[in-house]
Coordinates of C-alpha atoms in Angstrom, one line a residue:
M1245 CA -9.4 -85.5 -61.5
A1246 CA -11.0 -84.0 -57.7
K1247 CA -11.4 -81.0 -57.8
S1248 CA -8.8 -78.6 -56.5
K1249 CA -9.5 -76.9 -53.4
T1250 CA -6.8 -75.0 -50.8
L1251 CA -4.7 -75.5 -48.3
F1252 CA -2.5 -73.9 -46.1
I1253 CA 1.3 -75.8 -46.2
C1254 CA 4.2 -75.3 -43.2
S1255 CA 7.2 -74.0 -44.2
E1256 CA 8.5 -75.2 -41.6
C1257 CA 7.2 -79.4 -41.2
G1258 CA 5.5 -79.6 -44.1
G1259 CA 2.1 -80.5 -42.4
S1260 CA -1.2 -79.1 -44.1
C1261 CA -4.4 -77.6 -42.6
P1262 CA -7.4 -77.1 -44.7
K1263 CA -7.5 -72.7 -43.1
W1264 CA -5.1 -71.0 -41.9
E1265 CA -3.7 -70.6 -38.1
G1266 CA -1.4 -68.3 -36.5
K1267 CA 1.3 -71.6 -34.9
C1268 CA 1.0 -73.9 -36.7
P1269 CA -0.3 -77.2 -35.1
H1270 CA 2.3 -80.2 -36.1
C1271 CA 5.6 -78.3 -35.1
N1272 CA 3.8 -75.9 -32.9
A1273 CA 6.8 -72.6 -35.5
W1274 CA 4.8 -69.8 -36.1
N1275 CA 3.4 -67.9 -38.4
T1276 CA 4.7 -70.6 -40.8
L1277 CA 1.4 -71.3 -42.5
Q1278 CA 1.4 -70.4 -46.8
E1279 CA -1.6 -70.4 -48.8
S1280 CA -1.7 -73.5 -51.7
R1281 CA -3.7 -75.6 -53.8
D1282 CA -4.4 -79.0 -53.6
P1283 CA -5.4 -80.5 -56.6
G1284 CA -6.7 -83.3 -54.6
V1285 CA -5.1 -86.2 -57.4
A1286 CA -3.1 -87.6 -54.2
T1287 CA -5.1 -91.2 -54.6
H1288 CA -3.0 -92.2 -57.4
R1289 CA -0.2 -89.6 -58.3
Y1290 CA 2.3 -92.5 -55.9
A1291 CA 0.5 -95.2 -56.7
P1292 CA 3.6 -96.8 -59.0
L1293 CA 5.4 -97.1 -55.3
A1294 CA 2.6 -99.0 -53.6
G1295 CA 3.6 -102.4 -54.4
A1296 CA 3.5 -104.6 -51.8
S1297 CA 6.7 -106.2 -50.4
P1298 CA 6.8 -109.6 -48.0
I1299 CA 8.3 -110.3 -45.0
R1300 CA 11.5 -110.7 -44.6
S1301 CA 14.2 -111.4 -42.4
L1302 CA 17.2 -109.1 -41.2
A1303 CA 20.4 -111.6 -41.6
E1304 CA 18.5 -113.2 -44.8
I1305 CA 19.3 -110.0 -46.6
E1306 CA 22.5 -109.9 -48.5
A1307 CA 24.5 -106.5 -47.8
R1308 CA 26.5 -105.3 -50.6
E1309 CA 28.8 -102.6 -50.7
L1310 CA 26.8 -99.8 -53.5
P1311 CA 29.5 -98.8 -56.3
R1312 CA 30.3 -94.7 -56.4
Q1313 CA 30.9 -92.8 -59.8
P1314 CA 33.7 -90.3 -58.9
T1315 CA 33.2 -87.2 -60.3
G1316 CA 37.1 -86.1 -60.6
I1317 CA 36.8 -83.3 -58.5
A1318 CA 38.8 -84.8 -55.0
E1319 CA 37.1 -82.6 -52.5
F1320 CA 34.3 -82.7 -54.0
D1321 CA 33.6 -86.9 -53.5
R1322 CA 35.4 -86.4 -50.6
V1323 CA 32.1 -84.7 -48.7
L1324 CA 30.3 -87.2 -50.7
G1325 CA 32.3 -90.5 -49.2
G1326 CA 34.0 -91.4 -52.0
G1327 CA 32.0 -90.5 -55.2
L1328 CA 28.0 -90.3 -56.6
V1329 CA 25.9 -93.5 -55.4
T1330 CA 23.1 -95.3 -58.3
G1331 CA 19.6 -94.1 -57.2
A1332 CA 21.3 -91.5 -54.5
V1333 CA 19.8 -88.1 -55.1
V1334 CA 22.0 -85.1 -53.7
L1335 CA 21.1 -81.5 -51.8
I1336 CA 23.6 -79.0 -52.6
G1337 CA 22.1 -75.8 -51.2
G1338 CA 23.8 -71.7 -50.7
D1339 CA 24.5 -68.7 -50.9
P1340 CA 23.8 -66.8 -54.4
G1341 CA 27.4 -66.5 -56.1
I1342 CA 29.0 -68.8 -54.1
G1343 CA 30.4 -71.4 -57.0
K1344 CA 26.7 -74.4 -56.9
S1345 CA 26.0 -74.7 -60.7
T1346 CA 29.9 -74.0 -61.3
L1347 CA 31.3 -77.1 -59.2
L1348 CA 27.9 -79.2 -60.8
L1349 CA 29.0 -77.6 -64.2
Q1350 CA 32.7 -78.6 -63.6
A1351 CA 31.6 -82.1 -62.4
L1352 CA 29.5 -82.7 -65.2
V1353 CA 32.1 -82.4 -67.2
S1354 CA 34.6 -84.6 -65.4
L1355 CA 31.8 -87.2 -65.4
S1356 CA 31.1 -86.7 -69.0
H1357 CA 34.0 -88.6 -70.4
A1358 CA 32.5 -92.1 -68.3
V1359 CA 29.2 -91.9 -68.3
K1360 CA 26.1 -90.1 -70.3
V1361 CA 25.0 -86.8 -68.1
L1362 CA 22.3 -84.0 -68.6
Y1363 CA 21.9 -81.1 -67.2
V1364 CA 18.9 -79.0 -66.6
T1365 CA 19.6 -75.6 -66.2
G1366 CA 15.9 -73.4 -64.8
E1367 CA 17.4 -70.1 -63.7
E1368 CA 20.0 -69.2 -66.5
S1369 CA 19.7 -69.9 -70.8
A1370 CA 21.2 -72.6 -73.0
E1371 CA 23.2 -69.8 -74.1
Q1372 CA 24.5 -68.6 -70.0
V1373 CA 25.7 -72.1 -69.4
A1374 CA 27.6 -71.5 -72.5
L1375 CA 29.3 -68.6 -71.8
R1376 CA 30.0 -69.9 -68.1
A1377 CA 31.5 -73.3 -70.1
R1378 CA 33.2 -71.6 -73.0
R1379 CA 35.0 -69.0 -69.8
L1380 CA 36.3 -71.4 -67.1
E1381 CA 37.7 -73.5 -70.3
L1382 CA 36.0 -76.5 -70.4
A1383 CA 35.5 -79.5 -73.3
S1384 CA 31.6 -79.1 -72.4
G1385 CA 31.3 -81.1 -75.3
D1386 CA 29.7 -84.1 -73.9
V1387 CA 27.7 -83.3 -71.6
D1388 CA 23.9 -82.7 -72.8
L1389 CA 21.6 -79.9 -71.9
L1390 CA 17.7 -78.8 -71.3
A1391 CA 16.7 -75.4 -70.4
E1392 CA 12.9 -76.5 -69.1
I1393 CA 11.3 -75.4 -65.6
R1394 CA 7.8 -77.8 -66.1
L1395 CA 8.1 -80.9 -63.7
E1396 CA 6.6 -83.2 -66.3
A1397 CA 8.7 -82.2 -69.4
I1398 CA 12.4 -82.8 -67.5
M1399 CA 10.7 -86.3 -66.0
D1400 CA 10.3 -87.7 -69.8
A1401 CA 13.6 -86.5 -70.9
L1402 CA 14.5 -88.3 -68.3
V1403 CA 13.1 -91.6 -69.7
Q1404 CA 14.4 -91.0 -73.1
Q1405 CA 18.0 -90.3 -72.2
R1406 CA 18.8 -92.6 -70.1
P1407 CA 21.2 -90.4 -68.1
S1408 CA 23.8 -92.3 -65.3
V1409 CA 23.8 -87.8 -63.6
A1410 CA 21.3 -85.0 -64.0
V1411 CA 22.5 -81.7 -62.0
I1412 CA 18.4 -79.7 -61.2
D1413 CA 19.4 -75.7 -61.2
S1414 CA 16.8 -75.4 -59.2
I1415 CA 14.4 -77.0 -58.1
Q1416 CA 13.2 -73.9 -56.3
T1417 CA 12.5 -72.8 -60.2
L1418 CA 10.9 -76.5 -61.1
Y1419 CA 6.6 -76.5 -61.6
S1420 CA 4.4 -79.5 -61.9
S1421 CA 0.7 -79.3 -64.1
E1422 CA -0.6 -80.9 -61.5
L1423 CA -0.9 -77.7 -59.3
S1424 CA -1.9 -74.5 -59.9
A1425 CA 0.5 -72.9 -57.3
A1426 CA 4.0 -70.7 -58.6
P1427 CA 7.3 -72.7 -58.6
G1428 CA 8.9 -71.8 -55.0
S1429 CA 6.2 -72.4 -53.7
V1430 CA 5.8 -75.2 -50.6
S1431 CA 3.4 -77.5 -52.6
Q1432 CA 5.7 -76.9 -55.6
V1433 CA 8.5 -77.9 -54.1
R1434 CA 7.9 -80.9 -51.9
E1435 CA 5.7 -81.9 -54.8
C1436 CA 8.8 -82.2 -57.1
A1437 CA 11.6 -83.4 -55.2
A1438 CA 9.3 -86.5 -54.2
Q1439 CA 8.7 -87.3 -58.5
L1440 CA 12.2 -86.9 -59.2
T1441 CA 13.2 -88.8 -55.6
R1442 CA 10.3 -91.5 -56.8
M1443 CA 12.6 -91.5 -61.0
A1444 CA 16.1 -91.9 -59.0
K1445 CA 15.3 -94.6 -57.5
Q1446 CA 13.1 -96.9 -59.7
T1447 CA 15.2 -95.8 -62.8
G1448 CA 18.9 -95.7 -60.9
I1449 CA 19.4 -92.3 -62.2
T1450 CA 21.5 -90.2 -59.8
I1451 CA 20.1 -86.7 -59.5
V1452 CA 21.9 -83.4 -57.7
L1453 CA 18.8 -80.8 -56.5
I1454 CA 20.3 -77.3 -56.1
G1455 CA 18.3 -75.2 -54.1
H1456 CA 18.6 -71.8 -52.4
V1457 CA 18.5 -71.1 -49.6
T1458 CA 16.9 -67.8 -46.6
K1459 CA 18.0 -64.8 -45.7
D1460 CA 19.3 -66.3 -42.1
G1461 CA 21.3 -69.2 -44.3
S1462 CA 18.9 -71.9 -44.6
L1463 CA 17.6 -74.7 -46.7
A1464 CA 14.3 -72.9 -48.7
G1465 CA 11.0 -74.3 -48.4
P1466 CA 9.4 -76.8 -46.3
R1467 CA 11.5 -78.7 -43.7
V1468 CA 10.9 -81.9 -45.3
L1469 CA 12.8 -81.3 -48.3
E1470 CA 15.9 -82.1 -46.3
H1471 CA 14.5 -85.3 -44.9
I1472 CA 13.4 -87.0 -49.1
V1473 CA 16.7 -86.5 -50.2
D1474 CA 20.0 -88.7 -49.4
T1475 CA 22.1 -86.2 -48.7
V1476 CA 22.0 -81.9 -47.6
L1477 CA 25.0 -80.7 -49.1
Y1478 CA 26.4 -76.3 -48.2
F1479 CA 27.9 -74.6 -49.5
E1480 CA 29.9 -71.9 -46.4
G1481 CA 32.3 -69.0 -47.5
D1482 CA 32.9 -65.9 -47.6
T1483 CA 31.8 -63.5 -50.9
H1484 CA 34.7 -61.7 -50.3
S1485 CA 37.7 -64.7 -50.0
S1486 CA 38.3 -67.0 -52.7
F1487 CA 37.9 -69.9 -50.1
R1488 CA 34.8 -72.2 -50.2
L1489 CA 34.0 -75.2 -47.7
V1490 CA 31.5 -77.2 -49.2
R1491 CA 30.3 -79.3 -46.8
A1492 CA 28.4 -82.9 -45.5
F1493 CA 25.3 -82.2 -44.0
K1494 CA 23.3 -85.4 -43.7
N1495 CA 24.3 -88.3 -46.2
R1496 CA 23.0 -91.9 -45.6
F1497 CA 26.5 -93.3 -47.9
G1498 CA 28.4 -91.9 -46.0
A1499 CA 30.3 -89.6 -42.8
V1500 CA 28.3 -86.5 -41.9
N1501 CA 30.3 -83.4 -41.5
E1502 CA 32.6 -83.9 -43.9
L1503 CA 34.6 -81.2 -45.2
G1504 CA 35.8 -80.0 -48.6
V1505 CA 37.8 -76.7 -49.1
F1506 CA 37.8 -75.4 -52.3
A1507 CA 40.3 -72.2 -54.1
M1508 CA 37.4 -70.2 -57.0
T1509 CA 40.0 -69.3 -59.8
D1510 CA 39.0 -67.3 -63.0
R1511 CA 38.8 -71.8 -64.2
G1512 CA 36.4 -72.6 -61.6
L1513 CA 36.7 -74.3 -58.6
R1514 CA 40.1 -76.2 -57.3
G1515 CA 39.8 -78.3 -54.2
V1516 CA 43.0 -77.3 -52.2
A1517 CA 45.0 -80.1 -51.1
N1518 CA 46.2 -78.9 -47.6
P1519 CA 43.4 -76.8 -46.1
S1520 CA 45.6 -76.1 -42.5
A1521 CA 47.5 -73.7 -44.6
L1522 CA 44.8 -72.1 -45.0
F1523 CA 43.8 -72.0 -41.5
L1524 CA 47.4 -70.5 -39.7
S1525 CA 48.5 -67.2 -39.9
Q1526 CA 51.6 -66.9 -41.5
H1527 CA 53.2 -63.9 -38.2
A1528 CA 56.6 -62.6 -38.9
Q1529 CA 57.8 -63.1 -35.4
D1530 CA 56.2 -65.2 -31.9
V1531 CA 52.5 -62.7 -30.6
A1532 CA 50.7 -63.4 -27.8
G1533 CA 47.2 -64.4 -28.1
S1534 CA 47.7 -67.3 -30.2
C1535 CA 47.1 -70.9 -30.6
V1536 CA 46.9 -74.1 -32.6
M1537 CA 44.4 -76.5 -32.4
A1538 CA 44.3 -79.8 -33.8
T1539 CA 40.3 -79.7 -34.6
Q1540 CA 38.7 -83.0 -37.0
E1541 CA 36.4 -81.9 -39.4
G1542 CA 34.6 -85.3 -40.6
T1543 CA 37.5 -87.8 -40.9
R1544 CA 39.9 -85.5 -41.8
P1545 CA 41.7 -84.0 -39.5
L1546 CA 42.1 -79.6 -40.1
L1547 CA 45.5 -77.3 -38.2
V1548 CA 43.0 -74.0 -36.5
E1549 CA 45.0 -71.1 -34.9
I1550 CA 42.5 -69.6 -32.1
Q1551 CA 43.8 -66.2 -31.3
A1552 CA 42.5 -64.3 -28.6
L1553 CA 42.3 -60.7 -27.5
V1554 CA 42.1 -59.7 -23.5
D1555 CA 41.4 -56.0 -23.4
C1556 CA 40.3 -53.9 -20.0
A1557 CA 36.8 -52.9 -19.2
H1558 CA 35.8 -49.9 -19.7
V1559 CA 32.7 -50.6 -18.7
P1560 CA 30.7 -52.6 -16.2
N1561 CA 29.7 -55.8 -17.9
P1562 CA 32.8 -56.5 -20.1
R1563 CA 32.2 -57.9 -23.2
R1564 CA 32.3 -61.8 -24.0
L1565 CA 32.5 -62.2 -28.4
S1566 CA 33.5 -65.3 -29.5
V1567 CA 33.8 -65.9 -33.7
G1568 CA 33.7 -69.0 -35.4
L1569 CA 34.0 -70.9 -31.8
E1570 CA 30.6 -72.0 -30.0
G1571 CA 29.9 -69.5 -28.0
T1572 CA 28.5 -69.9 -24.8
R1573 CA 31.0 -72.0 -23.8
L1574 CA 33.1 -68.8 -23.5
A1575 CA 31.6 -67.9 -19.7
M1576 CA 32.3 -71.5 -19.2
L1577 CA 35.8 -71.7 -19.7
L1578 CA 36.5 -68.5 -17.8
A1579 CA 34.7 -69.8 -15.1
V1580 CA 37.1 -73.0 -15.2
L1581 CA 40.2 -70.5 -15.5
H1582 CA 39.2 -68.3 -13.1
R1583 CA 38.1 -71.1 -10.4
H1584 CA 40.4 -74.2 -10.6
A1585 CA 43.5 -71.6 -11.6
G1586 CA 43.2 -68.8 -10.0
V1587 CA 42.7 -66.1 -13.0
V1588 CA 40.2 -63.3 -12.7
T1589 CA 39.2 -62.3 -16.5
F1590 CA 35.9 -60.4 -14.8
D1591 CA 37.7 -57.3 -15.4
Q1592 CA 38.4 -57.6 -19.1
D1593 CA 37.3 -57.5 -22.4
V1594 CA 37.5 -61.7 -23.8
F1595 CA 37.7 -62.0 -27.8
V1596 CA 38.1 -65.1 -29.4
N1597 CA 37.9 -65.6 -33.2
A1598 CA 39.4 -68.8 -35.4
V1599 CA 41.7 -67.4 -37.9
G1600 CA 40.6 -68.5 -41.6
G1601 CA 36.2 -67.8 -40.9
V1602 CA 36.0 -71.7 -40.6
K1603 CA 33.6 -73.1 -37.3
I1604 CA 34.5 -75.3 -34.9
T1605 CA 31.7 -77.0 -33.3
E1606 CA 33.3 -79.4 -31.1
P1607 CA 34.7 -79.4 -26.9
A1608 CA 38.0 -80.2 -28.8
A1609 CA 38.8 -76.7 -28.4
D1610 CA 38.4 -75.9 -25.2
L1611 CA 41.9 -76.2 -23.9
A1612 CA 43.4 -74.6 -27.3
V1613 CA 40.4 -71.7 -26.1
L1614 CA 41.6 -71.4 -22.4
L1615 CA 45.8 -71.0 -23.8
A1616 CA 45.2 -68.9 -25.8
I1617 CA 43.5 -66.6 -23.6
M1618 CA 45.9 -66.6 -21.1
S1619 CA 48.9 -66.5 -23.5
S1620 CA 47.1 -62.8 -24.5
L1621 CA 46.3 -61.2 -20.7
R1622 CA 49.6 -62.5 -19.4
D1623 CA 51.5 -60.2 -22.8
K1624 CA 53.0 -64.1 -23.7
P1625 CA 53.6 -65.6 -26.8
L1626 CA 52.9 -69.8 -26.4
P1627 CA 56.1 -71.8 -27.7
K1628 CA 57.1 -71.8 -30.9
G1629 CA 55.6 -75.3 -32.9
L1630 CA 53.2 -76.1 -30.4
V1631 CA 49.6 -77.9 -30.9
V1632 CA 46.9 -78.3 -28.8
F1633 CA 44.0 -79.9 -28.2
G1634 CA 41.6 -81.1 -25.4
E1635 CA 38.1 -80.7 -24.1
V1636 CA 37.8 -79.5 -20.6
G1637 CA 35.3 -79.6 -18.0
L1638 CA 33.4 -78.2 -15.0
A1639 CA 35.6 -79.6 -12.0
G1640 CA 38.6 -78.6 -14.4
E1641 CA 39.4 -81.8 -16.1
I1642 CA 40.6 -82.0 -19.2
R1643 CA 39.0 -84.6 -21.5
P1644 CA 40.0 -87.0 -24.1
A1645 CA 39.1 -85.8 -28.0
P1646 CA 38.2 -88.8 -30.5
R1647 CA 40.7 -89.6 -33.6
G1648 CA 43.4 -88.3 -31.2
Q1649 CA 46.1 -89.9 -33.0
E1650 CA 44.9 -88.5 -36.1
R1651 CA 45.7 -84.9 -35.4
L1652 CA 49.1 -86.0 -33.8
K1653 CA 49.9 -87.1 -37.4
E1654 CA 48.7 -84.2 -39.5
A1655 CA 50.5 -81.6 -36.5
A1656 CA 53.3 -84.0 -36.8
K1657 CA 53.3 -83.7 -40.9
L1658 CA 52.8 -80.3 -40.9
G1659 CA 56.0 -79.9 -39.0
F1660 CA 54.9 -78.4 -35.2
S1661 CA 57.2 -80.1 -33.0
V1662 CA 55.3 -79.9 -29.5
A1663 CA 51.1 -81.3 -29.0
L1664 CA 49.2 -80.2 -25.0
I1665 CA 47.1 -82.9 -25.1
P1666 CA 44.9 -85.4 -22.8
K1667 CA 47.2 -87.6 -20.7
A1668 CA 44.0 -89.9 -22.1
N1669 CA 44.9 -89.2 -25.6
A1670 CA 48.7 -89.9 -25.1
P1671 CA 50.0 -92.4 -27.6
R1672 CA 51.7 -95.8 -26.9
Q1673 CA 53.4 -95.5 -30.0
A1674 CA 56.2 -92.1 -30.3
I1675 CA 55.5 -89.5 -33.0
E1676 CA 58.4 -88.3 -34.4
G1677 CA 59.9 -84.8 -34.4
L1678 CA 56.4 -84.2 -31.6
E1679 CA 57.4 -84.4 -28.0
I1680 CA 54.8 -84.7 -26.0
W1681 CA 52.7 -83.3 -23.4
A1682 CA 50.0 -85.2 -22.0
V1683 CA 48.4 -83.3 -18.8
D1684 CA 44.5 -84.4 -17.2
R1685 CA 43.5 -80.9 -15.3
V1686 CA 43.6 -77.1 -16.1
E1687 CA 46.1 -76.1 -13.2
A1688 CA 48.6 -79.6 -14.9
A1689 CA 48.5 -76.9 -18.5
I1690 CA 48.7 -73.4 -17.6
E1691 CA 51.6 -74.6 -14.4
R1692 CA 53.4 -75.8 -18.0
L1693 CA 53.5 -73.3 -20.2
R1694 CA 54.8 -70.9 -17.6

């Protein structure tokens, strides 16, 4: 083994430098270089991966669908794209106490009835995991448990036990004896993730890694960690609320931006079959400033209530605040409203909120935001049973949204009777119980609701 030396590893891109610098020369990020020890064994550590592969024509390669193993939790399977894939590596992150370990323990117990599973805990003792299983009333007799943080011991256990699915809780607690750095350091996280990924690909074991997050909500450790794995999932939700969202940000075996909705109960996480009901407020009577929009999260249509409050500004610079929606678009939409509809808001404070804590990033929310603002400004509720979607352009045109037919069907299923949509999204065949108002300009949409 070569003599170890000191290296400085970038926590953003994973690049290395022989000395400390204020700015990483690889990604130009400031103050991201951290001291680490390089044992100098990289020349042979990945030797099993060095096998030569012949050049083949893409046309002669037989493509086949990868088999999936359902976890028994429908919302979790939806986010994964239908279930776990053999040999895949899944990384799931989220705030402390949000339910990552609970969800994966429930999934392993369900999977243990069909395949062999292993739960590796590095943060809790075996007794603590057993207490959680008992509290959740899980019949966990078929789940093998290993309390270990040394990478080499974990890999030996994976070789001997050969489980179909293994959960590592968490990747930041593991360390390799090949490196002298502390667990959780950039070099240790990168090395442990790379070795576990190599084993998953060679043996066909599906490995699920739990990752810590930083104070700004991103996954802790080197950015390369997200590139190594096949799927990246994030747990979202307010700790003061009982609802949790699991969102896919990367998935080599399924759609990205899929959303799974769970409710935290005293018996663990339970999937929510109709998540649209979570994001719709139940008003006793019609209120001004409220508009229901049909959004799309991955392949799932969702109905979300958009609320707006317009009030007289008492300061020279009126406030523009957007919660759960893209804040930079609010000022643009107000300018479009003024230029093309003649509605003045330069002396008004404007606040916009997406109910239920959901985050909407698609531009199809533009029309709903404008109509909610108009409703609050006029202090006049929108028609009962109205659902809206559509992107608004700077020229005042209303652009179509993708998957419009699915949005309309979801609205009709939940009892909405009128849909104000872009003209390009007008369905060719009538949808039972749903009246379609198709418009192509902002002023036409506002005029339709006078």
